């Protein structure tokens, strides 16, 4: 691996970052995957996550120093404000989500690194997008700060690929659900919290209404999709904005009914807040046939299989 340089994950403490670091370390070896996050860690934590660097992705100079220090050749840029948090701080979200991306894309443009992964989202779609089986190429008029930043980012990724031959790859993730790390600031986070609350309290108050169907994906599928995309032959990657990606779709009522198979007394109540409007602007299901055709994407988890994994693993964690 040393002749090919190392991999840097920016945002390694996040829901996706933590699991991606683990997945990448299995492939490349621990010392070849550098974790980085804005969070200051104490000595013990640094040891646990090492190699680890504190990094604010808006600090281009520090980012460059880390790239030089470890001979980084690939960057996974996961630091971003998600949909609900971005609505609270629009200008900061725009700054972080856009200028963080430029700092990384420019390193590739200047040939300091070879490859970039940047996540997009179903949030790039808006109220005028067809909501069922949303196609890869369709109307995109996002009306959230997060969605606007992700759509703009997609345009820039494609631009850097076309103009500067930057090898940047991207997926439009649905809501991601995993048991190892907590989500933060998203509209789809309820689908993680609901499992925790079912195990701890046998009840959950949902911030979305009962029939709000959204596209979702189990974390193992998301990690697999990301690594498969990044390891595909570049000729196969025809879409350089971002690929539609689907796992499953369900509403709060449907996930609650699945959870009741494990906890028959489980009670769900509904108290929609400002996140309802965000969810209402997004698709219900995604057509990912382009990803399937071009680089062989195929999900493994449906609601039933995911619920089993979530409940078995979370029970162990919570009982510990
Ligand atoms: N899961 C994200 C959110 O809810 C969507 O990309 O913000």
PDB file of C-alpha atoms and ligand atoms in Angstrom:
ATOM      1  CA  UNK A   1       0.000   0.000   0.000  1.00  0.00           C
ATOM      2  CA  UNK A   2       2.827   2.454   0.787  1.00  0.00           C
ATOM      3  CA  UNK A   3       3.667   2.990  -2.888  1.00  0.00           C
ATOM      4  CA  UNK A   4       0.015   3.905  -3.465  1.00  0.00           C
ATOM      5  CA  UNK A   5      -0.145   6.308  -0.526  1.00  0.00           C
ATOM      6  CA  UNK A   6      -2.745   6.382   2.225  1.00  0.00           C
ATOM      7  CA  UNK A   7      -6.463   7.100   2.610  1.00  0.00           C
ATOM      8  CA  UNK A   8      -7.802  10.055   4.616  1.00  0.00           C
ATOM      9  CA  UNK A   9     -11.325  10.033   6.058  1.00  0.00           C
ATOM     10  CA  UNK A  10     -12.584  13.508   6.978  1.00  0.00           C
ATOM     11  CA  UNK A  11     -15.455  13.389   9.479  1.00  0.00           C
ATOM     12  CA  UNK A  12     -14.389  10.099  11.047  1.00  0.00           C
ATOM     13  CA  UNK A  13     -16.494  10.510  14.196  1.00  0.00           C
ATOM     14  CA  UNK A  14     -19.770  10.732  12.319  1.00  0.00           C
ATOM     15  CA  UNK A  15     -22.367   8.047  11.701  1.00  0.00           C
ATOM     16  CA  UNK A  16     -20.922   7.090   8.334  1.00  0.00           C
ATOM     17  CA  UNK A  17     -17.306   8.074   8.982  1.00  0.00           C
ATOM     18  CA  UNK A  18     -16.791   5.742  11.927  1.00  0.00           C
ATOM     19  CA  UNK A  19     -18.010   2.705   9.987  1.00  0.00           C
ATOM     20  CA  UNK A  20     -16.160   3.657   6.832  1.00  0.00           C
ATOM     21  CA  UNK A  21     -12.868   3.960   8.708  1.00  0.00           C
ATOM     22  CA  UNK A  22     -13.396   0.434  10.048  1.00  0.00           C
ATOM     23  CA  UNK A  23     -14.240  -0.910   6.577  1.00  0.00           C
ATOM     24  CA  UNK A  24     -11.289   0.812   4.920  1.00  0.00           C
ATOM     25  CA  UNK A  25      -8.871  -0.371   7.617  1.00  0.00           C
ATOM     26  CA  UNK A  26      -9.893  -3.948   6.938  1.00  0.00           C
ATOM     27  CA  UNK A  27      -8.884  -3.479   3.320  1.00  0.00           C
ATOM     28  CA  UNK A  28      -5.833  -1.220   3.530  1.00  0.00           C
ATOM     29  CA  UNK A  29      -4.540  -1.911   7.038  1.00  0.00           C
ATOM     30  CA  UNK A  30      -4.955   0.355  10.047  1.00  0.00           C
ATOM     31  CA  UNK A  31      -1.839   2.478   9.513  1.00  0.00           C
ATOM     32  CA  UNK A  32      -2.847   3.307   5.929  1.00  0.00           C
ATOM     33  CA  UNK A  33      -6.225   4.830   6.833  1.00  0.00           C
ATOM     34  CA  UNK A  34      -5.970   8.198   8.578  1.00  0.00           C
ATOM     35  CA  UNK A  35      -9.022   9.186  10.609  1.00  0.00           C
ATOM     36  CA  UNK A  36      -9.702  12.902  11.026  1.00  0.00           C
ATOM     37  CA  UNK A  37     -12.446  14.972  12.580  1.00  0.00           C
ATOM     38  CA  UNK A  38     -13.011  18.433  13.973  1.00  0.00           C
ATOM     39  CA  UNK A  39     -13.430  16.877  17.433  1.00  0.00           C
ATOM     40  CA  UNK A  40     -10.535  17.303  19.843  1.00  0.00           C
ATOM     41  CA  UNK A  41      -9.684  13.933  21.339  1.00  0.00           C
ATOM     42  CA  UNK A  42      -7.881  13.217  24.578  1.00  0.00           C
ATOM     43  CA  UNK A  43      -4.738  11.060  24.594  1.00  0.00           C
ATOM     44  CA  UNK A  44      -6.634   7.835  25.205  1.00  0.00           C
ATOM     45  CA  UNK A  45      -9.032   8.482  22.323  1.00  0.00           C
ATOM     46  CA  UNK A  46      -6.212   9.410  19.962  1.00  0.00           C
ATOM     47  CA  UNK A  47      -4.619   6.054  20.792  1.00  0.00           C
ATOM     48  CA  UNK A  48      -7.907   4.278  20.159  1.00  0.00           C
ATOM     49  CA  UNK A  49      -8.485   5.920  16.768  1.00  0.00           C
ATOM     50  CA  UNK A  50      -4.844   6.287  15.634  1.00  0.00           C
ATOM     51  CA  UNK A  51      -3.693   7.302  13.159  1.00  0.00           C
ATOM     52  CA  UNK A  52      -5.917  10.292  13.965  1.00  0.00           C
ATOM     53  CA  UNK A  53      -5.595  14.008  13.210  1.00  0.00           C
ATOM     54  CA  UNK A  54      -7.795  16.868  14.374  1.00  0.00           C
ATOM     55  CA  UNK A  55      -8.936  18.691  11.258  1.00  0.00           C
ATOM     56  CA  UNK A  56     -11.391  21.400  10.318  1.00  0.00           C
ATOM     57  CA  UNK A  57     -11.852  20.807   6.588  1.00  0.00           C
ATOM     58  CA  UNK A  58     -12.255  24.567   6.076  1.00  0.00           C
ATOM     59  CA  UNK A  59      -8.586  24.935   7.025  1.00  0.00           C
ATOM     60  CA  UNK A  60      -7.019  24.224   3.619  1.00  0.00           C
ATOM     61  CA  UNK A  61      -3.462  24.698   4.902  1.00  0.00           C
ATOM     62  CA  UNK A  62      -3.828  22.115   7.665  1.00  0.00           C
ATOM     63  CA  UNK A  63      -5.540  19.739   5.242  1.00  0.00           C
ATOM     64  CA  UNK A  64      -2.603  20.048   2.864  1.00  0.00           C
ATOM     65  CA  UNK A  65      -0.133  19.424   5.720  1.00  0.00           C
ATOM     66  CA  UNK A  66      -1.926  16.179   6.622  1.00  0.00           C
ATOM     67  CA  UNK A  67      -1.963  15.083   2.986  1.00  0.00           C
ATOM     68  CA  UNK A  68       1.796  15.661   2.799  1.00  0.00           C
ATOM     69  CA  UNK A  69       2.563  14.128   6.189  1.00  0.00           C
ATOM     70  CA  UNK A  70       0.890  10.799   5.388  1.00  0.00           C
ATOM     71  CA  UNK A  71       1.289  10.769   1.602  1.00  0.00           C
ATOM     72  CA  UNK A  72      -2.510  10.711   1.277  1.00  0.00           C
ATOM     73  CA  UNK A  73      -3.756   9.683  -2.168  1.00  0.00           C
ATOM     74  CA  UNK A  74      -7.477   9.183  -1.541  1.00  0.00           C
ATOM     75  CA  UNK A  75      -9.869  11.353   0.475  1.00  0.00           C
ATOM     76  CA  UNK A  76     -13.336  10.410   1.736  1.00  0.00           C
ATOM     77  CA  UNK A  77     -14.957  13.734   2.639  1.00  0.00           C
ATOM     78  CA  UNK A  78     -17.805  13.116   5.069  1.00  0.00           C
ATOM     79  CA  UNK A  79     -17.791  16.309   7.138  1.00  0.00           C
ATOM     80  CA  UNK A  80     -21.070  18.158   6.534  1.00  0.00           C
ATOM     81  CA  UNK A  81     -24.120  19.606   8.235  1.00  0.00           C
ATOM     82  CA  UNK A  82     -27.172  17.410   7.567  1.00  0.00           C
ATOM     83  CA  UNK A  83     -30.689  18.476   6.660  1.00  0.00           C
ATOM     84  CA  UNK A  84     -32.241  19.450  10.004  1.00  0.00           C
ATOM     85  CA  UNK A  85     -29.106  21.146  11.414  1.00  0.00           C
ATOM     86  CA  UNK A  86     -28.461  22.998   8.166  1.00  0.00           C
ATOM     87  CA  UNK A  87     -31.893  24.671   8.366  1.00  0.00           C
ATOM     88  CA  UNK A  88     -30.833  26.153  11.703  1.00  0.00           C
ATOM     89  CA  UNK A  89     -27.518  27.590  10.409  1.00  0.00           C
ATOM     90  CA  UNK A  90     -27.935  28.110   6.650  1.00  0.00           C
ATOM     91  CA  UNK A  91     -24.819  30.189   6.022  1.00  0.00           C
ATOM     92  CA  UNK A  92     -22.543  27.992   8.095  1.00  0.00           C
ATOM     93  CA  UNK A  93     -23.968  24.881   6.368  1.00  0.00           C
ATOM     94  CA  UNK A  94     -23.327  26.435   2.972  1.00  0.00           C
ATOM     95  CA  UNK A  95     -19.773  27.386   3.960  1.00  0.00           C
ATOM     96  CA  UNK A  96     -18.910  23.968   5.390  1.00  0.00           C
ATOM     97  CA  UNK A  97     -20.649  21.845   2.765  1.00  0.00           C
ATOM     98  CA  UNK A  98     -19.315  23.829  -0.208  1.00  0.00           C
ATOM     99  CA  UNK A  99     -15.899  25.135   0.796  1.00  0.00           C
ATOM    100  CA  UNK A 100     -14.964  21.841   2.422  1.00  0.00           C
ATOM    101  CA  UNK A 101     -15.646  20.214  -0.934  1.00  0.00           C
ATOM    102  CA  UNK A 102     -13.610  22.814  -2.849  1.00  0.00           C
ATOM    103  CA  UNK A 103     -10.642  22.344  -0.516  1.00  0.00           C
ATOM    104  CA  UNK A 104     -10.609  18.631  -1.310  1.00  0.00           C
ATOM    105  CA  UNK A 105     -11.394  18.898  -5.032  1.00  0.00           C
ATOM    106  CA  UNK A 106      -8.600  21.448  -5.441  1.00  0.00           C
ATOM    107  CA  UNK A 107      -6.060  19.030  -3.934  1.00  0.00           C
ATOM    108  CA  UNK A 108      -7.066  16.554  -6.650  1.00  0.00           C
ATOM    109  CA  UNK A 109      -7.042  19.227  -9.351  1.00  0.00           C
ATOM    110  CA  UNK A 110      -3.455  20.070  -8.332  1.00  0.00           C
ATOM    111  CA  UNK A 111      -2.611  16.335  -8.431  1.00  0.00           C
ATOM    112  CA  UNK A 112      -1.675  16.052  -4.742  1.00  0.00           C
ATOM    113  CA  UNK A 113      -4.261  13.258  -4.426  1.00  0.00           C
ATOM    114  CA  UNK A 114      -5.648  10.762  -6.958  1.00  0.00           C
ATOM    115  CA  UNK A 115      -9.211  10.055  -5.911  1.00  0.00           C
ATOM    116  CA  UNK A 116     -12.082  11.669  -4.002  1.00  0.00           C
ATOM    117  CA  UNK A 117     -15.263  10.260  -2.464  1.00  0.00           C
ATOM    118  CA  UNK A 118     -18.001  12.739  -1.618  1.00  0.00           C
ATOM    119  CA  UNK A 119     -21.491  11.764  -0.450  1.00  0.00           C
ATOM    120  CA  UNK A 120     -24.606  13.297  -1.920  1.00  0.00           C
ATOM    121  CA  UNK A 121     -28.156  12.587  -0.767  1.00  0.00           C
ATOM    122  CA  UNK A 122     -31.808  12.091  -1.689  1.00  0.00           C
ATOM    123  CA  UNK A 123     -32.054  15.706  -0.477  1.00  0.00           C
ATOM    124  CA  UNK A 124     -30.933  16.855  -3.948  1.00  0.00           C
ATOM    125  CA  UNK A 125     -34.532  16.181  -5.025  1.00  0.00           C
ATOM    126  CA  UNK A 126     -37.410  18.541  -4.239  1.00  0.00           C
ATOM    127  CA  UNK A 127     -41.173  18.907  -4.304  1.00  0.00           C
ATOM    128  CA  UNK A 128     -41.334  19.000  -8.129  1.00  0.00           C
ATOM    129  CA  UNK A 129     -39.388  15.721  -8.514  1.00  0.00           C
ATOM    130  CA  UNK A 130     -41.406  12.560  -9.298  1.00  0.00           C
ATOM    131  CA  UNK A 131     -41.626  10.973  -5.830  1.00  0.00           C
ATOM    132  CA  UNK A 132     -42.026   7.293  -6.664  1.00  0.00           C
ATOM    133  CA  UNK A 133     -39.067   5.483  -8.204  1.00  0.00           C
ATOM    134  CA  UNK A 134     -37.279   8.775  -8.706  1.00  0.00           C
ATOM    135  CA  UNK A 135     -35.066   8.379 -11.802  1.00  0.00           C
ATOM    136  CA  UNK A 136     -31.331   9.077 -11.984  1.00  0.00           C
ATOM    137  CA  UNK A 137     -31.914  12.045 -14.293  1.00  0.00           C
ATOM    138  CA  UNK A 138     -34.969  14.097 -13.383  1.00  0.00           C
ATOM    139  CA  UNK A 139     -36.243  17.453 -12.144  1.00  0.00           C
ATOM    140  CA  UNK A 140     -34.144  18.650  -9.195  1.00  0.00           C
ATOM    141  CA  UNK A 141     -35.374  21.705  -7.346  1.00  0.00           C
ATOM    142  CA  UNK A 142     -34.348  21.122  -3.708  1.00  0.00           C
ATOM    143  CA  UNK A 143     -35.858  23.540  -1.202  1.00  0.00           C
ATOM    144  CA  UNK A 144     -33.662  22.822   1.824  1.00  0.00           C
ATOM    145  CA  UNK A 145     -30.259  24.353   2.583  1.00  0.00           C
ATOM    146  CA  UNK A 146     -28.738  20.881   2.757  1.00  0.00           C
ATOM    147  CA  UNK A 147     -30.333  19.825  -0.540  1.00  0.00           C
ATOM    148  CA  UNK A 148     -29.183  22.998  -2.292  1.00  0.00           C
ATOM    149  CA  UNK A 149     -25.613  22.441  -1.050  1.00  0.00           C
ATOM    150  CA  UNK A 150     -25.621  18.787  -2.151  1.00  0.00           C
ATOM    151  CA  UNK A 151     -27.020  19.568  -5.580  1.00  0.00           C
ATOM    152  CA  UNK A 152     -24.495  22.344  -6.099  1.00  0.00           C
ATOM    153  CA  UNK A 153     -21.748  20.000  -4.918  1.00  0.00           C
ATOM    154  CA  UNK A 154     -22.823  17.435  -7.505  1.00  0.00           C
ATOM    155  CA  UNK A 155     -22.549  20.055 -10.256  1.00  0.00           C
ATOM    156  CA  UNK A 156     -19.026  20.962  -9.083  1.00  0.00           C
ATOM    157  CA  UNK A 157     -17.913  17.331  -8.867  1.00  0.00           C
ATOM    158  CA  UNK A 158     -18.987  16.763 -12.454  1.00  0.00           C
ATOM    159  CA  UNK A 159     -17.309  20.019 -13.488  1.00  0.00           C
ATOM    160  CA  UNK A 160     -13.985  19.055 -11.874  1.00  0.00           C
ATOM    161  CA  UNK A 161     -14.169  15.662 -13.584  1.00  0.00           C
ATOM    162  CA  UNK A 162     -14.856  17.173 -17.010  1.00  0.00           C
ATOM    163  CA  UNK A 163     -12.481  20.137 -16.841  1.00  0.00           C
ATOM    164  CA  UNK A 164      -9.647  18.859 -14.684  1.00  0.00           C
ATOM    165  CA  UNK A 165      -9.966  15.046 -14.952  1.00  0.00           C
ATOM    166  CA  UNK A 166     -10.493  14.773 -11.181  1.00  0.00           C
ATOM    167  CA  UNK A 167     -11.499  11.206 -10.279  1.00  0.00           C
ATOM    168  CA  UNK A 168     -14.371  12.084  -7.956  1.00  0.00           C
ATOM    169  CA  UNK A 169     -17.135   9.591  -7.189  1.00  0.00           C
ATOM    170  CA  UNK A 170     -20.391  10.023  -5.325  1.00  0.00           C
ATOM    171  CA  UNK A 171     -23.599   8.350  -4.130  1.00  0.00           C
ATOM    172  CA  UNK A 172     -26.966   9.872  -3.266  1.00  0.00           C
ATOM    173  CA  UNK A 173     -27.502   8.118   0.067  1.00  0.00           C
ATOM    174  CA  UNK A 174     -30.971   7.479   1.392  1.00  0.00           C
ATOM    175  CA  UNK A 175     -31.453   7.643   5.191  1.00  0.00           C
ATOM    176  CA  UNK A 176     -28.710   5.502   6.774  1.00  0.00           C
ATOM    177  CA  UNK A 177     -29.485   3.140   9.624  1.00  0.00           C
ATOM    178  CA  UNK A 178     -26.830   1.432  11.724  1.00  0.00           C
ATOM    179  CA  UNK A 179     -26.338   0.269  15.302  1.00  0.00           C
ATOM    180  CA  UNK A 180     -22.656   1.082  15.818  1.00  0.00           C
ATOM    181  CA  UNK A 181     -22.792   4.893  15.683  1.00  0.00           C
ATOM    182  CA  UNK A 182     -25.435   7.533  16.350  1.00  0.00           C
ATOM    183  CA  UNK A 183     -26.733   9.769  13.566  1.00  0.00           C
ATOM    184  CA  UNK A 184     -26.806  13.544  14.022  1.00  0.00           C
ATOM    185  CA  UNK A 185     -28.918  16.302  12.530  1.00  0.00           C
ATOM    186  CA  UNK A 186     -30.794  14.375   9.841  1.00  0.00           C
ATOM    187  CA  UNK A 187     -34.474  14.013   9.007  1.00  0.00           C
ATOM    188  CA  UNK A 188     -34.188  10.248   8.636  1.00  0.00           C
ATOM    189  CA  UNK A 189     -32.585   9.823  12.111  1.00  0.00           C
ATOM    190  CA  UNK A 190     -35.905   8.661  13.590  1.00  0.00           C
ATOM    191  CA  UNK A 191     -35.365   5.284  11.960  1.00  0.00           C
ATOM    192  CA  UNK A 192     -32.309   4.751  14.187  1.00  0.00           C
ATOM    193  CA  UNK A 193     -33.747   6.279  17.383  1.00  0.00           C
ATOM    194  CA  UNK A 194     -36.863   4.134  17.155  1.00  0.00           C
ATOM    195  CA  UNK A 195     -34.854   0.922  17.702  1.00  0.00           C
ATOM    196  CA  UNK A 196     -33.006   2.376  20.713  1.00  0.00           C
ATOM    197  CA  UNK A 197     -36.239   3.534  22.302  1.00  0.00           C
ATOM    198  CA  UNK A 198     -38.029   0.252  21.571  1.00  0.00           C
ATOM    199  CA  UNK A 199     -35.312  -1.626  23.464  1.00  0.00           C
ATOM    200  CA  UNK A 200     -35.031   0.854  26.326  1.00  0.00           C
ATOM    201  CA  UNK A 201     -38.615   2.069  26.803  1.00  0.00           C
ATOM    202  CA  UNK A 202     -40.917   0.003  24.609  1.00  0.00           C
ATOM    203  CA  UNK A 203     -42.238   3.266  23.165  1.00  0.00           C
ATOM    204  CA  UNK A 204     -41.222   6.041  20.784  1.00  0.00           C
ATOM    205  CA  UNK A 205     -42.523   9.502  19.906  1.00  0.00           C
ATOM    206  CA  UNK A 206     -41.860  10.054  16.220  1.00  0.00           C
ATOM    207  CA  UNK A 207     -41.125  13.496  14.759  1.00  0.00           C
ATOM    208  CA  UNK A 208     -42.551  12.460  11.365  1.00  0.00           C
ATOM    209  CA  UNK A 209     -46.165  11.483  10.654  1.00  0.00           C
ATOM    210  CA  UNK A 210     -47.142   7.826  10.383  1.00  0.00           C
ATOM    211  CA  UNK A 211     -47.349   7.559   6.592  1.00  0.00           C
ATOM    212  CA  UNK A 212     -44.194   9.502   5.705  1.00  0.00           C
ATOM    213  CA  UNK A 213     -42.477   7.012   3.419  1.00  0.00           C
ATOM    214  CA  UNK A 214     -38.771   7.668   2.782  1.00  0.00           C
ATOM    215  CA  UNK A 215     -35.922   5.788   1.092  1.00  0.00           C
ATOM    216  CA  UNK A 216     -33.620   4.137   3.659  1.00  0.00           C
ATOM    217  CA  UNK A 217     -30.590   1.840   3.745  1.00  0.00           C
ATOM    218  CA  UNK A 218     -28.844  -0.389   6.281  1.00  0.00           C
ATOM    219  CA  UNK A 219     -25.310   0.800   7.037  1.00  0.00           C
ATOM    220  CA  UNK A 220     -23.610  -2.408   5.838  1.00  0.00           C
ATOM    221  CA  UNK A 221     -25.150  -1.882   2.406  1.00  0.00           C
ATOM    222  CA  UNK A 222     -24.059   1.770   2.387  1.00  0.00           C
ATOM    223  CA  UNK A 223     -20.463   0.849   3.242  1.00  0.00           C
ATOM    224  CA  UNK A 224     -20.439  -1.883   0.615  1.00  0.00           C
ATOM    225  CA  UNK A 225     -21.833   0.480  -2.046  1.00  0.00           C
ATOM    226  CA  UNK A 226     -19.227   3.117  -1.189  1.00  0.00           C
ATOM    227  CA  UNK A 227     -16.278   0.719  -1.319  1.00  0.00           C
ATOM    228  CA  UNK A 228     -17.567  -1.007  -4.473  1.00  0.00           C
ATOM    229  CA  UNK A 229     -17.945   2.346  -6.215  1.00  0.00           C
ATOM    230  CA  UNK A 230     -14.479   3.490  -5.159  1.00  0.00           C
ATOM    231  CA  UNK A 231     -12.889   0.228  -6.263  1.00  0.00           C
ATOM    232  CA  UNK A 232     -14.635   0.071  -9.642  1.00  0.00           C
ATOM    233  CA  UNK A 233     -12.720   0.553 -12.823  1.00  0.00           C
ATOM    234  CA  UNK A 234     -12.928   4.323 -13.643  1.00  0.00           C
ATOM    235  CA  UNK A 235     -14.331   3.614 -17.113  1.00  0.00           C
ATOM    236  CA  UNK A 236     -17.424   2.099 -15.510  1.00  0.00           C
ATOM    237  CA  UNK A 237     -18.202   5.254 -13.568  1.00  0.00           C
ATOM    238  CA  UNK A 238     -20.096   7.253 -16.159  1.00  0.00           C
ATOM    239  CA  UNK A 239     -22.047   9.408 -13.696  1.00  0.00           C
ATOM    240  CA  UNK A 240     -19.677  11.945 -12.148  1.00  0.00           C
ATOM    241  CA  UNK A 241     -22.328  14.003 -10.398  1.00  0.00           C
ATOM    242  CA  UNK A 242     -23.760  11.296  -8.098  1.00  0.00           C
ATOM    243  CA  UNK A 243     -25.516   7.928  -8.401  1.00  0.00           C
ATOM    244  CA  UNK A 244     -29.031   7.168  -7.177  1.00  0.00           C
ATOM    245  CA  UNK A 245     -28.819   4.383  -4.591  1.00  0.00           C
ATOM    246  CA  UNK A 246     -31.696   2.416  -3.092  1.00  0.00           C
ATOM    247  CA  UNK A 247     -32.065  -0.105  -0.301  1.00  0.00           C
ATOM    248  CA  UNK A 248     -35.643  -0.074   0.989  1.00  0.00           C
ATOM    249  CA  UNK A 249     -38.511   2.334   1.594  1.00  0.00           C
ATOM    250  CA  UNK A 250     -40.831   2.458   4.599  1.00  0.00           C
ATOM    251  CA  UNK A 251     -42.939   4.770   6.761  1.00  0.00           C
ATOM    252  CA  UNK A 252     -42.813   5.167  10.571  1.00  0.00           C
ATOM    253  CA  UNK A 253     -45.960   3.052  10.762  1.00  0.00           C
ATOM    254  CA  UNK A 254     -44.329   0.229   8.808  1.00  0.00           C
ATOM    255  CA  UNK A 255     -41.094   0.193  10.831  1.00  0.00           C
ATOM    256  CA  UNK A 256     -43.155   0.275  14.052  1.00  0.00           C
ATOM    257  CA  UNK A 257     -45.133  -2.732  12.892  1.00  0.00           C
ATOM    258  CA  UNK A 258     -41.891  -4.631  12.167  1.00  0.00           C
ATOM    259  CA  UNK A 259     -40.554  -3.727  15.632  1.00  0.00           C
ATOM    260  CA  UNK A 260     -43.767  -5.078  17.183  1.00  0.00           C
ATOM    261  CA  UNK A 261     -42.749  -8.533  15.969  1.00  0.00           C
ATOM    262  CA  UNK A 262     -39.944  -8.348  18.569  1.00  0.00           C
ATOM    263  CA  UNK A 263     -41.644  -6.178  21.194  1.00  0.00           C
ATOM    264  CA  UNK A 264     -45.401  -6.819  21.002  1.00  0.00           C
ATOM    265  CA  UNK A 265     -46.114  -4.082  23.590  1.00  0.00           C
ATOM    266  CA  UNK A 266     -44.209  -1.425  21.602  1.00  0.00           C
ATOM    267  CA  UNK A 267     -46.147   1.855  21.306  1.00  0.00           C
ATOM    268  CA  UNK A 268     -45.498   4.615  18.769  1.00  0.00           C
ATOM    269  CA  UNK A 269     -46.964   8.124  18.930  1.00  0.00           C
ATOM    270  CA  UNK A 270     -46.604  10.871  16.328  1.00  0.00           C
ATOM    271  CA  UNK A 271     -45.675  14.485  16.959  1.00  0.00           C
ATOM    272  CA  UNK A 272     -44.386  15.920  13.654  1.00  0.00           C
ATOM    273  CA  UNK A 273     -42.042  18.917  13.910  1.00  0.00           C
ATOM    274  CA  UNK A 274     -40.189  21.081  11.364  1.00  0.00           C
ATOM    275  CA  UNK A 275     -38.525  17.974   9.910  1.00  0.00           C
ATOM    276  CA  UNK A 276     -41.889  16.887   8.459  1.00  0.00           C
ATOM    277  CA  UNK A 277     -41.678  19.586   5.766  1.00  0.00           C
ATOM    278  CA  UNK A 278     -38.182  18.405   4.833  1.00  0.00           C
ATOM    279  CA  UNK A 279     -39.351  14.791   4.544  1.00  0.00           C
ATOM    280  CA  UNK A 280     -42.377  15.859   2.498  1.00  0.00           C
ATOM    281  CA  UNK A 281     -40.089  17.423  -0.110  1.00  0.00           C
ATOM    282  CA  UNK A 282     -38.117  14.198  -0.647  1.00  0.00           C
ATOM    283  CA  UNK A 283     -38.827  11.092  -2.777  1.00  0.00           C
ATOM    284  CA  UNK A 284     -40.541   8.015  -1.358  1.00  0.00           C
ATOM    285  CA  UNK A 285     -38.544   5.543  -3.413  1.00  0.00           C
ATOM    286  CA  UNK A 286     -35.506   5.652  -5.694  1.00  0.00           C
ATOM    287  CA  UNK A 287     -34.730   4.043  -9.038  1.00  0.00           C
ATOM    288  CA  UNK A 288     -31.083   2.973  -8.836  1.00  0.00           C
ATOM    289  CA  UNK A 289     -30.958   0.998 -12.083  1.00  0.00           C
ATOM    290  CA  UNK A 290     -28.088   3.094 -13.468  1.00  0.00           C
ATOM    291  CA  UNK A 291     -25.835   2.185 -10.510  1.00  0.00           C
ATOM    292  CA  UNK A 292     -26.883  -1.468 -10.835  1.00  0.00           C
ATOM    293  CA  UNK A 293     -26.042  -1.505 -14.516  1.00  0.00           C
ATOM    294  CA  UNK A 294     -22.812   0.497 -14.541  1.00  0.00           C
ATOM    295  CA  UNK A 295     -20.926  -0.895 -11.547  1.00  0.00           C
ATOM    296  CA  UNK A 296     -23.060  -3.777 -10.336  1.00  0.00           C
ATOM    297  CA  UNK A 297     -24.779  -2.336  -7.261  1.00  0.00           C
ATOM    298  CA  UNK A 298     -27.197  -4.635  -5.414  1.00  0.00           C
ATOM    299  CA  UNK A 299     -28.475  -4.180  -1.837  1.00  0.00           C
ATOM    300  CA  UNK A 300     -28.720  -7.093   0.610  1.00  0.00           C
ATOM    301  CA  UNK A 301     -30.910  -5.713   3.416  1.00  0.00           C
ATOM    302  CA  UNK A 302     -34.682  -5.184   3.502  1.00  0.00           C
ATOM    303  CA  UNK A 303     -36.681  -3.915   6.495  1.00  0.00           C
ATOM    304  CA  UNK A 304     -37.046  -7.375   8.027  1.00  0.00           C
ATOM    305  CA  UNK A 305     -33.374  -8.357   7.788  1.00  0.00           C
ATOM    306  CA  UNK A 306     -32.222  -4.922   8.965  1.00  0.00           C
ATOM    307  CA  UNK A 307     -34.552  -4.948  11.975  1.00  0.00           C
ATOM    308  CA  UNK A 308     -33.180  -8.270  13.094  1.00  0.00           C
ATOM    309  CA  UNK A 309     -29.577  -6.987  12.878  1.00  0.00           C
ATOM    310  CA  UNK A 310     -30.452  -3.744  14.646  1.00  0.00           C
ATOM    311  CA  UNK A 311     -32.331  -5.367  17.505  1.00  0.00           C
ATOM    312  CA  UNK A 312     -29.910  -8.219  18.156  1.00  0.00           C
ATOM    313  CA  UNK A 313     -26.857  -5.913  18.147  1.00  0.00           C
ATOM    314  CA  UNK A 314     -28.398  -2.991  20.009  1.00  0.00           C
ATOM    315  CA  UNK A 315     -29.716  -5.291  22.723  1.00  0.00           C
ATOM    316  CA  UNK A 316     -26.154  -6.485  23.312  1.00  0.00           C
ATOM    317  CA  UNK A 317     -24.820  -2.926  23.365  1.00  0.00           C
ATOM    318  CA  UNK A 318     -27.501  -1.575  25.673  1.00  0.00           C
ATOM    319  CA  UNK A 319     -27.337  -4.501  28.096  1.00  0.00           C
ATOM    320  CA  UNK A 320     -23.493  -4.191  28.357  1.00  0.00           C
TER     321      UNK A 320
HETATM  322  N1  LIG B   1     -30.107  11.288   6.114  1.00  0.00           N
HETATM  323  C1  LIG B   1     -29.923  12.623   5.638  1.00  0.00           C
HETATM  324  C2  LIG B   1     -30.731  13.587   6.396  1.00  0.00           C
HETATM  325  O1  LIG B   1     -31.760  13.197   6.903  1.00  0.00           O
HETATM  326  C3  LIG B   1     -30.279  12.698   4.183  1.00  0.00           C
HETATM  327  O2  LIG B   1     -29.133  12.639   3.430  1.00  0.00           O
HETATM  328  O3  LIG B   1     -30.373  14.728   6.459  1.00  0.00           O
END
